[in-house]
């Protein structure tokens, strides 16, 4: 059935009217992009009209209304959060009875496509925003994610807005005009100097300001290092198995070939790494991603010995090292071999990933190359955020925030560990000493992917470990990011996980 939608949106400043379906799709896209659902000025797009074109000669008008609206939501033409017109207004504009529209709304609420709340009308459910697989039955319910344990995100509600605002205000009122020129591709000298102190103090790094390049997160650091490795004739990068599958796209983009070295309870297997023949390796020594293992002292020594013996480079992804709970702090690898290690870190876990602010501490031999690549990438990272971070570091605001966050996340981690012991006693929890995620080894014989699918059907999102493995099989496991939910909600999430685990 061909359905045409027509809509008019108003934000008080302008007005759009749509016609036939293709045009409408473009119009809705344009309007959605131009008008966020709720802006800081409190503007909310107001739906004045929404037309479902009906074929009156075909009969079954009620079904046509229901199907037309459902298709519009499923295809994404009505975006998540879209405020549906009142049943009276829609019935009037479609020329059908109000009861027909009420029935359609009720059916779509029951199916999970719409949400109806007293006082705020009917809206498209946020979980419906993603397009559905073409073959899923038209009536399959879309279960919203109620417990999201996807790793990688800190608790965004704890961003230190007050201290950051005070630091920004200080920078804006004291920095000379010249500070707002191009920052230089390596970053603001003040930040490189402050990071030298910070990384030496907190991570036992051995750096000088001229060895630091400020980057837009570890991701950009990896991108620049990948390009540099290719140009240095090191086209094969060894990575840990398992490791972050999201990062593999970066290496692929820059034409690096990957080799895989297995990890065990002490971290990367250095003998297996040596057998790959690679002359560069990416490791996560402070908290292996995803298993959470801390690289043991003997493996650290072996890894550095391997790098020296084979003229190799170690890329150290220090992505969540600020958070440690039950163990003494472990210094970074870079501090043991500054000539062999590229150290990458960022504020993504300590503050928020949206900052896109990080650093690379480089061996002397790579500085010029990375400096050039950063110049060609973007002429340097935004300067205001850099100077604000300097102020946070100098006033102790950054350290105070981290101290508070360690206690905050520790309580969350404890809640997960205790709940797993209670509700899933046959599971083994790994990697709990540091970071913002842990690894749950499911009871032997558990079907990992079926568990993840069942969990999703209950509104729980967890990450399976198997897609992060390449060559080395391992026990069925899932990764739990515990940073974003309160201890109570984490306990509820673990109960859902326990319900999802079937042998
Ligand atoms: C293994 C790993 N490294 C690094 C990062 C952080 O990347 P960025 O600093 O670009 O935000 C993440 C984020 O989740 C990660 O999982």
Short mmCIF file of C-alpha atoms and ligand atoms in Angstrom, two decimals:
data_model
loop_
_atom_site.label_atom_id
_atom_site.label_comp_id
_atom_site.label_asym_id
_atom_site.label_seq_id
_atom_site.Cartn_x
_atom_site.Cartn_y
_atom_site.Cartn_z
CA UNK A 1 0.00 0.00 0.00
CA UNK A 2 1.32 3.40 -0.87
CA UNK A 3 1.18 5.77 2.05
CA UNK A 4 1.81 9.46 1.84
CA UNK A 5 2.42 11.55 4.88
CA UNK A 6 2.14 15.25 5.12
CA UNK A 7 3.23 17.32 8.02
CA UNK A 8 3.66 20.91 9.06
CA UNK A 9 6.07 21.84 11.80
CA UNK A 10 6.43 25.14 13.49
CA UNK A 11 9.10 26.46 15.82
CA UNK A 12 7.92 30.02 16.02
CA UNK A 13 10.59 31.13 13.55
CA UNK A 14 9.71 29.30 10.39
CA UNK A 15 7.24 26.92 8.86
CA UNK A 16 7.55 23.87 6.63
CA UNK A 17 4.84 22.10 4.72
CA UNK A 18 5.29 18.69 3.10
CA UNK A 19 3.58 17.06 0.16
CA UNK A 20 4.15 13.58 -1.29
CA UNK A 21 6.18 10.92 0.52
CA UNK A 22 9.68 11.47 -0.94
CA UNK A 23 9.35 15.15 -0.47
CA UNK A 24 8.06 14.58 3.04
CA UNK A 25 11.02 12.38 3.94
CA UNK A 26 13.42 15.10 2.87
CA UNK A 27 11.35 17.74 4.65
CA UNK A 28 11.18 15.78 7.90
CA UNK A 29 14.91 15.11 7.77
CA UNK A 30 15.56 18.79 7.19
CA UNK A 31 13.22 19.86 9.96
CA UNK A 32 14.57 17.31 12.43
CA UNK A 33 18.12 18.47 11.72
CA UNK A 34 17.24 22.13 11.91
CA UNK A 35 15.17 21.87 15.06
CA UNK A 36 16.39 19.70 17.90
CA UNK A 37 13.54 18.27 19.92
CA UNK A 38 14.20 20.52 22.84
CA UNK A 39 16.76 23.23 22.42
CA UNK A 40 18.32 25.30 25.16
CA UNK A 41 15.79 27.99 24.28
CA UNK A 42 13.03 25.52 25.08
CA UNK A 43 11.79 25.31 21.50
CA UNK A 44 9.83 22.17 20.79
CA UNK A 45 8.66 21.37 17.27
CA UNK A 46 4.88 21.54 17.30
CA UNK A 47 3.07 19.12 15.05
CA UNK A 48 0.14 20.91 13.49
CA UNK A 49 -0.92 18.30 11.02
CA UNK A 50 0.00 14.81 9.91
CA UNK A 51 -1.70 13.26 6.95
CA UNK A 52 -1.83 9.57 6.16
CA UNK A 53 -3.00 9.26 2.59
CA UNK A 54 -5.77 6.66 2.45
CA UNK A 55 -7.12 4.61 -0.40
CA UNK A 56 -10.83 4.86 0.36
CA UNK A 57 -11.79 2.48 -2.43
CA UNK A 58 -9.79 -0.32 -0.74
CA UNK A 59 -11.86 -0.28 2.48
CA UNK A 60 -10.57 -1.28 5.96
CA UNK A 61 -9.72 2.34 6.76
CA UNK A 62 -8.83 1.56 10.39
CA UNK A 63 -6.16 -0.90 9.26
CA UNK A 64 -4.84 1.62 6.74
CA UNK A 65 -4.47 4.28 9.43
CA UNK A 66 -2.71 1.85 11.77
CA UNK A 67 -0.39 0.48 9.08
CA UNK A 68 0.42 3.91 7.69
CA UNK A 69 1.44 5.24 11.09
CA UNK A 70 3.38 2.10 11.98
CA UNK A 71 5.30 2.21 8.69
CA UNK A 72 6.08 5.87 9.22
CA UNK A 73 7.62 5.12 12.63
CA UNK A 74 9.45 1.97 11.53
CA UNK A 75 11.03 3.67 8.54
CA UNK A 76 12.28 6.49 10.75
CA UNK A 77 10.21 9.11 8.91
CA UNK A 78 8.61 9.96 12.24
CA UNK A 79 11.71 10.37 14.41
CA UNK A 80 12.10 9.28 18.02
CA UNK A 81 10.40 11.76 20.31
CA UNK A 82 8.09 13.04 17.53
CA UNK A 83 4.98 14.44 19.16
CA UNK A 84 1.94 12.87 17.54
CA UNK A 85 -1.04 15.13 16.81
CA UNK A 86 -4.05 14.75 19.07
CA UNK A 87 -6.46 12.00 18.04
CA UNK A 88 -9.11 14.61 17.38
CA UNK A 89 -6.85 16.68 15.10
CA UNK A 90 -5.56 13.68 13.18
CA UNK A 91 -9.05 12.22 12.74
CA UNK A 92 -10.24 15.55 11.43
CA UNK A 93 -7.40 15.95 8.95
CA UNK A 94 -7.71 12.36 7.71
CA UNK A 95 -11.46 12.53 7.48
CA UNK A 96 -11.97 9.41 9.59
CA UNK A 97 -13.69 8.80 12.89
CA UNK A 98 -11.81 9.72 16.02
CA UNK A 99 -12.34 6.17 17.32
CA UNK A 100 -10.27 4.84 14.41
CA UNK A 101 -7.32 7.04 15.36
CA UNK A 102 -7.70 6.21 19.07
CA UNK A 103 -7.62 2.48 18.17
CA UNK A 104 -4.52 3.00 16.01
CA UNK A 105 -2.67 4.90 18.75
CA UNK A 106 -3.61 2.30 21.37
CA UNK A 107 -2.41 -0.52 19.17
CA UNK A 108 0.91 1.23 18.45
CA UNK A 109 1.39 2.00 22.16
CA UNK A 110 0.82 -1.70 22.91
CA UNK A 111 3.37 -2.63 20.24
CA UNK A 112 5.93 -0.22 21.71
CA UNK A 113 6.08 2.19 18.76
CA UNK A 114 4.37 5.02 20.62
CA UNK A 115 4.49 6.14 24.24
CA UNK A 116 1.55 7.81 25.85
CA UNK A 117 1.96 9.78 29.05
CA UNK A 118 -0.71 11.67 30.91
CA UNK A 119 -0.10 15.37 30.38
CA UNK A 120 2.54 15.05 27.65
CA UNK A 121 0.52 13.44 24.87
CA UNK A 122 1.66 10.68 22.58
CA UNK A 123 5.19 10.48 21.22
CA UNK A 124 7.24 8.14 19.07
CA UNK A 125 9.18 5.86 21.43
CA UNK A 126 12.93 6.50 21.46
CA UNK A 127 13.76 2.80 21.01
CA UNK A 128 11.89 2.87 17.67
CA UNK A 129 14.37 5.22 16.05
CA UNK A 130 16.52 2.45 14.62
CA UNK A 131 15.12 0.95 11.43
CA UNK A 132 13.74 -2.53 11.93
CA UNK A 133 14.97 -5.47 9.88
CA UNK A 134 12.84 -5.71 6.75
CA UNK A 135 11.75 -9.23 7.58
CA UNK A 136 10.60 -8.61 11.14
CA UNK A 137 6.86 -9.06 11.46
CA UNK A 138 4.92 -5.82 11.38
CA UNK A 139 3.53 -6.46 14.83
CA UNK A 140 6.78 -7.46 16.63
CA UNK A 141 7.12 -5.33 19.75
CA UNK A 142 10.14 -3.05 20.12
CA UNK A 143 11.35 -3.39 23.69
CA UNK A 144 13.03 -0.21 24.89
CA UNK A 145 16.43 -0.55 26.54
CA UNK A 146 15.80 0.05 30.21
CA UNK A 147 19.17 -1.14 31.54
CA UNK A 148 22.11 -0.20 29.33
CA UNK A 149 25.36 -1.87 30.40
CA UNK A 150 27.23 -1.15 27.19
CA UNK A 151 30.85 -0.46 28.20
CA UNK A 152 32.84 2.60 27.25
CA UNK A 153 30.80 5.46 28.68
CA UNK A 154 31.38 7.13 32.06
CA UNK A 155 28.56 8.57 34.16
CA UNK A 156 27.83 11.68 32.11
CA UNK A 157 25.64 13.12 34.85
CA UNK A 158 28.74 13.67 36.99
CA UNK A 159 30.57 15.92 34.55
CA UNK A 160 32.14 18.61 36.79
CA UNK A 161 30.10 21.43 35.32
CA UNK A 162 30.80 23.89 38.15
CA UNK A 163 34.60 23.52 38.22
CA UNK A 164 34.75 23.40 34.41
CA UNK A 165 32.67 26.56 34.18
CA UNK A 166 34.86 28.32 36.76
CA UNK A 167 38.00 27.22 34.91
CA UNK A 168 36.59 28.37 31.55
CA UNK A 169 35.62 31.71 33.07
CA UNK A 170 39.13 32.10 34.42
CA UNK A 171 40.66 31.35 31.03
CA UNK A 172 38.34 33.74 29.21
CA UNK A 173 39.05 36.55 31.62
CA UNK A 174 42.82 36.12 31.80
CA UNK A 175 44.08 34.67 28.50
CA UNK A 176 45.63 37.20 26.10
CA UNK A 177 44.00 37.64 22.68
CA UNK A 178 46.91 35.78 21.12
CA UNK A 179 45.83 32.60 22.95
CA UNK A 180 42.90 32.28 20.55
CA UNK A 181 45.01 32.00 17.44
CA UNK A 182 45.94 28.65 15.90
CA UNK A 183 47.19 26.61 18.84
CA UNK A 184 50.06 24.89 17.03
CA UNK A 185 49.61 21.28 15.92
CA UNK A 186 51.18 19.84 19.07
CA UNK A 187 48.78 21.68 21.35
CA UNK A 188 48.93 24.60 23.75
CA UNK A 189 52.37 24.72 25.42
CA UNK A 190 50.65 25.29 28.79
CA UNK A 191 48.75 22.00 28.44
CA UNK A 192 51.78 20.03 27.29
CA UNK A 193 53.60 21.31 30.33
CA UNK A 194 50.72 20.56 32.73
CA UNK A 195 50.35 17.06 31.25
CA UNK A 196 54.05 16.43 31.73
CA UNK A 197 53.61 17.04 35.46
CA UNK A 198 50.34 15.13 35.66
CA UNK A 199 51.48 12.03 33.77
CA UNK A 200 54.73 11.93 35.72
CA UNK A 201 52.94 12.29 39.05
CA UNK A 202 49.99 9.95 38.43
CA UNK A 203 51.22 7.47 35.81
CA UNK A 204 54.98 7.51 36.48
CA UNK A 205 55.48 8.54 32.86
CA UNK A 206 58.79 9.99 31.72
CA UNK A 207 57.91 12.78 29.33
CA UNK A 208 58.97 16.24 28.38
CA UNK A 209 56.50 18.80 27.02
CA UNK A 210 58.03 18.61 23.56
CA UNK A 211 57.23 14.87 23.44
CA UNK A 212 53.50 15.46 23.87
CA UNK A 213 51.00 16.05 21.09
CA UNK A 214 47.48 17.00 22.13
CA UNK A 215 44.94 14.94 20.16
CA UNK A 216 41.18 14.61 19.87
CA UNK A 217 40.97 11.49 22.03
CA UNK A 218 42.77 8.15 21.90
CA UNK A 219 40.93 7.46 18.63
CA UNK A 220 42.76 10.29 16.86
CA UNK A 221 46.01 9.24 18.52
CA UNK A 222 45.56 5.74 17.05
CA UNK A 223 44.74 7.19 13.67
CA UNK A 224 47.89 9.35 13.59
CA UNK A 225 50.07 6.51 14.91
CA UNK A 226 48.64 4.11 12.29
CA UNK A 227 49.59 6.52 9.51
CA UNK A 228 53.04 7.00 11.03
CA UNK A 229 53.61 3.23 11.31
CA UNK A 230 52.77 2.75 7.63
CA UNK A 231 55.21 5.48 6.64
CA UNK A 232 57.87 3.94 8.86
CA UNK A 233 57.50 0.65 6.99
CA UNK A 234 55.75 -1.09 9.87
CA UNK A 235 52.64 -2.21 8.05
CA UNK A 236 51.70 -4.98 10.50
CA UNK A 237 50.26 -4.05 13.89
CA UNK A 238 49.81 -6.77 16.49
CA UNK A 239 46.80 -6.38 18.74
CA UNK A 240 45.59 -8.31 21.76
CA UNK A 241 43.13 -11.14 21.21
CA UNK A 242 40.46 -10.32 22.34
CA UNK A 243 40.52 -6.57 21.84
CA UNK A 244 38.26 -3.67 20.93
CA UNK A 245 36.61 -4.47 17.61
CA UNK A 246 35.55 -0.83 17.28
CA UNK A 247 39.17 0.25 16.92
CA UNK A 248 39.89 -2.16 14.07
CA UNK A 249 38.22 0.19 11.58
CA UNK A 250 40.84 2.83 12.34
CA UNK A 251 43.70 0.48 11.44
CA UNK A 252 41.88 -0.74 8.39
CA UNK A 253 41.29 2.83 7.18
CA UNK A 254 45.02 3.47 7.27
CA UNK A 255 45.93 0.19 5.55
CA UNK A 256 47.55 -1.59 8.50
CA UNK A 257 47.50 -5.35 8.53
CA UNK A 258 46.58 -6.82 11.92
CA UNK A 259 48.21 -9.76 13.69
CA UNK A 260 46.72 -11.21 16.85
CA UNK A 261 48.46 -12.21 20.07
CA UNK A 262 46.43 -14.09 22.67
CA UNK A 263 45.99 -12.80 26.22
CA UNK A 264 45.66 -14.79 29.43
CA UNK A 265 45.33 -14.00 33.13
CA UNK A 266 48.62 -12.04 33.04
CA UNK A 267 47.89 -10.06 29.87
CA UNK A 268 49.40 -10.40 26.41
CA UNK A 269 51.32 -13.59 25.61
CA UNK A 270 54.67 -12.09 24.58
CA UNK A 271 56.08 -15.34 23.14
CA UNK A 272 53.06 -15.57 20.82
CA UNK A 273 53.46 -11.89 19.97
CA UNK A 274 57.08 -12.49 18.95
CA UNK A 275 55.93 -15.29 16.63
CA UNK A 276 53.71 -12.88 14.67
CA UNK A 277 56.79 -11.05 13.36
CA UNK A 278 55.06 -7.69 13.86
CA UNK A 279 57.26 -4.73 14.81
CA UNK A 280 54.51 -2.76 16.50
CA UNK A 281 51.92 -3.79 19.06
CA UNK A 282 48.89 -2.12 20.64
CA UNK A 283 48.28 -3.05 24.29
CA UNK A 284 45.99 -2.01 27.14
CA UNK A 285 48.28 -2.78 30.12
CA UNK A 286 46.41 -0.98 32.93
CA UNK A 287 43.10 -2.76 32.25
CA UNK A 288 43.04 -5.05 29.26
CA UNK A 289 40.13 -4.31 26.96
CA UNK A 290 37.85 -6.21 27.21
CA UNK A 291 38.93 -8.85 29.78
CA UNK A 292 40.06 -6.34 32.41
CA UNK A 293 43.34 -8.14 33.21
CA UNK A 294 46.22 -5.99 34.48
CA UNK A 295 49.50 -6.73 32.66
CA UNK A 296 51.70 -8.56 35.18
CA UNK A 297 55.15 -7.22 36.13
CA UNK A 298 56.93 -10.13 34.46
CA UNK A 299 54.97 -9.65 31.21
CA UNK A 300 55.79 -5.93 31.28
CA UNK A 301 59.46 -6.76 31.45
CA UNK A 302 59.11 -9.39 28.69
CA UNK A 303 57.20 -6.99 26.46
CA UNK A 304 59.82 -4.28 26.76
CA UNK A 305 62.62 -6.80 26.21
CA UNK A 306 60.82 -7.98 23.05
CA UNK A 307 60.47 -4.39 21.79
CA UNK A 308 64.18 -3.72 22.31
CA UNK A 309 65.30 -7.01 20.80
CA UNK A 310 63.13 -6.69 17.69
CA UNK A 311 63.36 -2.93 17.25
CA UNK A 312 59.60 -2.75 17.81
CA UNK A 313 57.23 -0.04 19.05
CA UNK A 314 54.63 -0.49 21.78
CA UNK A 315 51.46 1.59 21.58
CA UNK A 316 50.00 1.86 25.08
CA UNK A 317 46.26 2.63 25.23
CA UNK A 318 45.87 3.98 28.79
CA UNK A 319 42.14 4.59 28.33
CA UNK A 320 40.79 4.10 31.87
CA UNK A 321 43.86 3.92 34.11
CA UNK A 322 42.63 6.69 36.42
CA UNK A 323 40.17 4.26 37.98
CA UNK A 324 41.67 1.62 40.21
CA UNK A 325 40.07 0.12 43.27
CA UNK A 326 41.67 -2.77 45.14
CA UNK A 327 45.23 -2.68 43.98
CA UNK A 328 48.20 -0.41 44.22
CA UNK A 329 48.54 1.93 41.29
CA UNK A 330 50.59 0.49 38.46
CA UNK A 331 52.71 2.95 36.51
CA UNK A 332 52.41 3.12 32.74
CA UNK A 333 54.66 1.17 30.38
CA UNK A 334 55.93 4.39 28.88
CA UNK A 335 57.72 5.19 32.15
CA UNK A 336 59.76 2.00 31.76
CA UNK A 337 60.78 2.54 28.13
CA UNK A 338 60.10 6.08 26.85
CA UNK A 339 62.09 5.40 23.69
CA UNK A 340 59.92 2.41 22.74
CA UNK A 341 56.41 3.33 23.89
CA UNK A 342 53.77 5.62 22.43
CA UNK A 343 51.52 6.45 25.36
CA UNK A 344 47.91 7.44 24.55
CA UNK A 345 45.39 8.79 27.03
CA UNK A 346 42.33 11.03 27.11
CA UNK A 347 39.73 12.72 29.27
CA UNK A 348 36.99 10.51 27.80
CA UNK A 349 36.55 8.41 30.96
CA UNK A 350 37.68 10.97 33.54
CA UNK A 351 35.43 13.76 32.23
CA UNK A 352 33.34 12.81 29.21
CA UNK A 353 33.96 11.32 25.75
CA UNK A 354 32.31 14.35 24.16
CA UNK A 355 35.33 16.44 25.20
CA UNK A 356 37.40 14.75 22.47
CA UNK A 357 40.54 15.76 24.32
CA UNK A 358 43.53 13.50 24.74
CA UNK A 359 47.29 13.22 24.44
CA UNK A 360 50.05 11.21 22.87
CA UNK A 361 53.44 11.01 24.61
CA UNK A 362 55.89 10.01 21.91
CA UNK A 363 59.37 8.54 21.54
CA UNK A 364 61.70 11.22 20.19
CA UNK A 365 61.98 9.45 16.84
CA UNK A 366 58.26 9.86 16.13
CA UNK A 367 57.64 13.43 17.20
CA UNK A 368 58.22 15.18 13.89
CA UNK A 369 56.16 12.66 11.93
CA UNK A 370 53.16 12.83 14.27
CA UNK A 371 53.46 16.60 14.42
CA UNK A 372 53.17 16.73 10.60
CA UNK A 373 50.27 14.29 10.51
CA UNK A 374 48.38 16.29 13.13
CA UNK A 375 48.99 19.47 11.11
CA UNK A 376 47.51 17.84 8.04
CA UNK A 377 44.62 16.40 10.04
CA UNK A 378 43.28 19.58 11.65
CA UNK A 379 45.95 22.21 12.48
CA UNK A 380 45.61 21.40 16.17
CA UNK A 381 42.93 20.68 18.78
CA UNK A 382 40.54 23.38 20.06
CA UNK A 383 42.45 25.71 22.34
CA UNK A 384 39.80 26.82 24.83
CA UNK A 385 39.24 23.30 26.15
CA UNK A 386 43.00 22.80 26.39
CA UNK A 387 43.49 25.90 28.51
CA UNK A 388 40.50 25.01 30.65
CA UNK A 389 42.01 21.60 31.34
CA UNK A 390 45.25 23.33 32.32
CA UNK A 391 43.34 25.37 34.88
CA UNK A 392 41.59 22.23 36.19
CA UNK A 393 44.94 20.50 36.57
CA UNK A 394 46.65 23.48 38.19
CA UNK A 395 43.90 24.14 40.74
CA UNK A 396 43.54 20.49 41.73
CA UNK A 397 39.98 20.40 40.34
CA UNK A 398 40.83 17.48 38.04
CA UNK A 399 42.32 15.39 40.85
CA UNK A 400 39.41 16.18 43.17
CA UNK A 401 36.95 15.07 40.50
CA UNK A 402 38.84 11.83 39.95
CA UNK A 403 38.95 11.08 43.66
CA UNK A 404 35.18 11.53 43.94
CA UNK A 405 34.60 9.45 40.81
CA UNK A 406 36.70 6.56 42.13
CA UNK A 407 34.38 6.25 45.15
CA UNK A 408 31.32 6.67 42.92
CA UNK A 409 32.33 3.90 40.50
CA UNK A 410 33.65 1.63 43.22
CA UNK A 411 30.17 1.53 44.81
CA UNK A 412 28.72 0.62 41.42
CA UNK A 413 31.29 -2.06 40.76
CA UNK A 414 30.67 -3.55 44.23
CA UNK A 415 26.92 -3.63 43.57
CA UNK A 416 27.46 -5.63 40.35
CA UNK A 417 29.95 -8.05 41.91
CA UNK A 418 27.67 -8.71 44.90
CA UNK A 419 24.58 -9.11 42.74
CA UNK A 420 26.36 -11.59 40.47
CA UNK A 421 27.50 -13.61 43.49
CA UNK A 422 23.87 -13.70 44.65
CA UNK A 423 21.97 -14.24 41.40
CA UNK A 424 24.52 -15.95 39.14
CA UNK A 425 26.78 -17.84 41.57
CA UNK A 426 28.08 -20.15 38.83
CA UNK A 427 29.52 -17.18 36.90
CA UNK A 428 33.08 -15.86 37.36
CA UNK A 429 33.74 -12.14 37.46
CA UNK A 430 37.03 -10.91 35.98
CA UNK A 431 38.82 -7.61 35.64
CA UNK A 432 37.25 -5.84 38.60
CA UNK A 433 40.35 -4.14 39.99
CA UNK A 434 40.22 -1.16 37.67
CA UNK A 435 38.30 0.73 35.02
CA UNK A 436 34.60 1.12 34.37
CA UNK A 437 33.69 -2.33 33.11
CA UNK A 438 34.10 -5.95 34.13
CA UNK A 439 33.95 -9.27 32.37
CA UNK A 440 31.47 -11.96 33.41
CA UNK A 441 32.46 -15.49 32.48
CA UNK A 442 29.10 -17.23 32.15
CA UNK A 443 28.55 -20.73 33.56
CA UNK A 444 30.17 -23.40 31.34
CA UNK A 445 27.92 -24.45 28.46
CA UNK A 446 25.97 -21.18 28.37
CA UNK A 447 25.06 -19.95 24.89
CA UNK A 448 26.61 -16.47 24.91
CA UNK A 449 24.76 -14.95 21.97
CA UNK A 450 21.40 -16.44 23.00
CA UNK A 451 21.95 -14.89 26.43
CA UNK A 452 22.60 -11.47 24.90
CA UNK A 453 19.48 -11.75 22.71
CA UNK A 454 17.29 -12.87 25.61
CA UNK A 455 18.68 -10.05 27.75
CA UNK A 456 17.86 -7.52 25.02
CA UNK A 457 14.29 -8.82 24.91
CA UNK A 458 14.09 -7.98 28.62
CA UNK A 459 15.39 -4.44 28.02
CA UNK A 460 18.98 -5.20 29.11
CA UNK A 461 21.90 -4.32 26.85
CA UNK A 462 25.17 -6.16 27.44
CA UNK A 463 28.13 -6.72 25.13
CA UNK A 464 29.11 -10.27 24.13
CA UNK A 465 32.82 -11.05 24.23
CA UNK A 466 33.04 -13.40 21.24
CA UNK A 467 32.88 -10.68 18.52
CA UNK A 468 36.03 -9.19 20.06
CA UNK A 469 37.92 -12.47 19.68
CA UNK A 470 39.62 -13.31 16.42
CA UNK A 471 41.85 -16.39 16.71
CA UNK A 472 41.68 -17.50 20.31
CA UNK A 473 38.46 -19.07 21.55
CA UNK A 474 37.45 -18.61 25.17
CA UNK A 475 34.66 -19.25 27.63
CA UNK A 476 31.22 -17.66 27.02
CA UNK A 477 31.44 -14.18 28.51
CA UNK A 478 29.75 -10.80 28.51
CA UNK A 479 31.11 -7.36 29.27
CA UNK A 480 29.30 -5.14 31.72
CA UNK A 481 29.88 -1.40 31.79
CA UNK A 482 28.73 -0.32 35.23
CA UNK A 483 29.46 3.41 35.14
CA UNK A 484 26.11 4.80 34.09
CA UNK A 485 23.55 3.08 36.34
CA UNK A 486 22.90 3.53 40.05
CA UNK A 487 23.70 0.57 42.35
CA UNK A 488 19.98 -0.26 42.62
CA UNK A 489 19.51 -0.29 38.87
CA UNK A 490 22.67 -2.34 38.47
CA UNK A 491 21.29 -4.94 40.88
CA UNK A 492 18.07 -5.03 38.85
CA UNK A 493 20.15 -5.38 35.65
CA UNK A 494 22.03 -8.36 37.09
CA UNK A 495 18.70 -10.00 37.96
CA UNK A 496 17.69 -9.58 34.30
CA UNK A 497 21.02 -11.06 33.23
CA UNK A 498 20.47 -14.05 35.52
CA UNK A 499 17.05 -14.57 33.91
CA UNK A 500 18.67 -14.50 30.46
CA UNK A 501 21.29 -17.15 31.20
CA UNK A 502 20.14 -20.59 30.13
CA UNK A 503 22.54 -23.45 29.46
C1 LIG B 1 39.90 0.30 24.43
C2 LIG B 1 39.55 1.76 24.37
N1 LIG B 1 40.52 2.65 24.16
C3 LIG B 1 40.25 3.98 24.13
C4 LIG B 1 38.99 4.45 24.32
C5 LIG B 1 38.75 5.94 24.40
O1 LIG B 1 38.83 6.53 23.17
P1 LIG B 1 38.73 8.11 23.07
O2 LIG B 1 39.79 8.71 23.96
O3 LIG B 1 38.98 8.39 21.63
O4 LIG B 1 37.38 8.53 23.49
C6 LIG B 1 37.95 3.57 24.50
C7 LIG B 1 36.59 4.07 24.65
O5 LIG B 1 35.66 3.40 24.97
C8 LIG B 1 38.24 2.19 24.52
O6 LIG B 1 37.27 1.28 24.70
#
